[in-house]
Short mmCIF file of C-alpha atoms in Angstrom, two decimals:
data_model
loop_
_atom_site.label_atom_id
_atom_site.label_comp_id
_atom_site.label_asym_id
_atom_site.label_seq_id
_atom_site.Cartn_x
_atom_site.Cartn_y
_atom_site.Cartn_z
CA GLN A 5 28.85 1.24 -48.86
CA VAL A 6 28.04 4.11 -46.55
CA GLN A 7 28.42 7.44 -48.27
CA LEU A 8 27.56 11.11 -48.04
CA VAL A 9 26.55 12.98 -51.17
CA GLU A 10 26.40 16.77 -51.21
CA SER A 11 24.53 19.02 -53.59
CA GLY A 12 23.59 22.67 -53.94
CA GLY A 13 26.90 24.46 -54.38
CA GLY A 14 27.50 27.02 -57.07
CA LEU A 15 28.28 30.62 -57.93
CA VAL A 16 26.35 33.43 -56.28
CA GLN A 17 26.77 37.17 -55.89
CA ALA A 18 27.57 38.72 -52.54
CA GLY A 19 24.41 39.09 -50.50
CA GLY A 20 22.80 36.10 -52.15
CA SER A 21 21.75 32.74 -50.76
CA LEU A 22 22.48 29.08 -51.35
CA ARG A 23 21.19 25.91 -49.77
CA LEU A 24 23.43 22.88 -49.45
CA SER A 25 22.13 19.36 -48.93
CA CYS A 26 23.93 16.22 -47.84
CA ALA A 27 22.28 12.82 -47.94
CA ALA A 28 23.66 9.76 -46.22
CA SER A 29 23.02 6.37 -47.75
CA GLY A 30 24.04 2.75 -47.38
CA PRO A 31 23.98 0.27 -44.50
CA ILE A 32 23.50 2.81 -41.69
CA LEU A 33 22.36 1.82 -38.24
CA SER A 34 22.30 5.31 -36.79
CA ILE A 35 23.58 8.82 -37.39
CA ASN A 36 24.80 10.98 -34.54
CA THR A 37 26.22 14.45 -35.13
CA MET A 38 26.21 15.83 -38.66
CA GLY A 39 27.99 18.94 -39.79
CA TRP A 40 29.46 21.15 -42.46
CA TYR A 41 33.07 22.15 -42.81
CA ARG A 42 34.77 24.33 -45.39
CA GLN A 43 38.23 24.83 -46.80
CA ALA A 44 39.26 27.90 -48.72
CA PRO A 45 42.35 27.90 -50.98
CA GLY A 46 45.52 28.07 -48.93
CA LYS A 47 43.67 27.71 -45.64
CA GLN A 48 42.96 24.90 -43.22
CA ARG A 49 39.58 23.23 -43.09
CA GLU A 50 37.31 24.88 -40.56
CA LEU A 51 34.04 24.00 -38.90
CA VAL A 52 31.00 25.83 -40.19
CA ALA A 53 28.15 24.26 -38.24
CA THR A 54 27.12 21.03 -36.55
CA ILE A 55 23.82 19.56 -35.45
CA THR A 56 23.19 16.65 -33.09
CA LYS A 57 20.59 13.97 -33.58
CA GLY A 58 18.42 15.83 -31.09
CA GLY A 59 18.75 19.11 -32.95
CA ASN A 60 21.31 20.99 -30.89
CA THR A 61 23.33 23.28 -33.14
CA ASN A 62 26.75 24.89 -33.06
CA TYR A 63 28.07 27.56 -35.43
CA ALA A 64 31.34 29.21 -36.25
CA ASP A 65 31.30 32.85 -35.15
CA SER A 66 31.86 33.94 -38.74
CA VAL A 67 28.54 32.48 -39.91
CA LYS A 68 26.28 33.06 -36.91
CA GLY A 69 23.13 34.87 -37.89
CA ARG A 70 23.65 34.15 -41.59
CA PHE A 71 23.77 30.35 -41.88
CA THR A 72 21.28 27.82 -40.55
CA ILE A 73 21.93 24.10 -40.22
CA SER A 74 19.04 21.64 -40.06
CA ARG A 75 18.46 17.95 -40.59
CA ASP A 76 15.74 15.51 -41.55
CA ASN A 77 16.41 12.32 -39.61
CA ALA A 78 13.84 10.39 -41.63
CA LYS A 79 15.76 11.19 -44.82
CA ASN A 80 19.27 10.95 -43.29
CA THR A 81 19.89 14.40 -44.69
CA VAL A 82 21.50 17.56 -43.35
CA TYR A 83 21.05 21.01 -44.84
CA LEU A 84 22.91 24.30 -44.70
CA GLN A 85 20.96 27.42 -45.57
CA MET A 86 23.43 30.20 -46.33
CA ASN A 87 22.14 33.76 -46.50
CA SER A 88 23.89 37.12 -46.86
CA LEU A 89 26.84 35.39 -48.45
CA LYS A 90 30.18 37.16 -48.54
CA PRO A 91 33.21 36.65 -50.81
CA GLU A 92 35.08 35.27 -47.80
CA ASP A 93 32.57 32.41 -47.66
CA THR A 94 34.08 31.07 -50.87
CA ALA A 95 35.35 27.54 -50.20
CA VAL A 96 34.78 23.86 -50.76
CA TYR A 97 32.07 22.83 -48.34
CA SER A 98 32.15 19.26 -47.07
CA CYS A 99 29.57 17.30 -45.17
CA ASN A 100 30.59 15.22 -42.17
CA ALA A 101 28.66 12.65 -40.17
CA ASP A 102 29.34 10.41 -37.22
CA MET A 103 27.56 7.23 -38.23
CA VAL A 104 27.26 3.65 -37.04
CA HIS A 105 27.56 1.06 -39.78
CA SER A 106 24.81 -1.54 -39.54
CA TYR A 107 27.28 -4.39 -40.02
CA TYR A 108 30.33 -3.27 -38.06
CA ARG A 109 28.25 -1.68 -35.28
CA LEU A 110 30.99 0.86 -34.56
CA PRO A 111 30.78 4.67 -34.90
CA ALA A 112 33.00 6.21 -37.54
CA ASP A 113 33.56 9.56 -39.17
CA TYR A 114 32.39 9.88 -42.76
CA TRP A 115 32.98 12.70 -45.24
CA GLY A 116 31.33 13.75 -48.46
CA GLN A 117 33.26 14.64 -51.58
CA GLY A 118 32.75 18.37 -51.16
CA THR A 119 30.89 21.01 -53.14
CA GLN A 120 32.27 24.32 -54.34
CA VAL A 121 30.67 27.55 -53.18
CA THR A 122 31.91 30.70 -54.88
CA VAL A 123 30.70 34.15 -53.85
CA SER A 124 31.52 36.99 -56.21
CA SER A 125 31.85 40.58 -55.07
#
């Protein structure tokens, strides 16, 4: 089946960096917008960054200038480079993709299982 698998989370000190990856696999016809969202304990899930198939990006104000989203269309993979991390960046980060299943031929929203990012002060 179509799935998204994240990797790269972990524990880092404030000011450090992490790089998240999310690979899509399965019977995929095409992938449109891909993105990263995060949810901290006791808070609602929020958008971190998105990137279109053509490479147009959008960022939450809280991460502008520190995080960079990119994608490799040949590998069906999206990345999130996170620099100058702050304790308030601590959350479960989830990958999202708008994909067209090669059998059903309809776009649908898919989510990864999430990866924990913890930033210590």
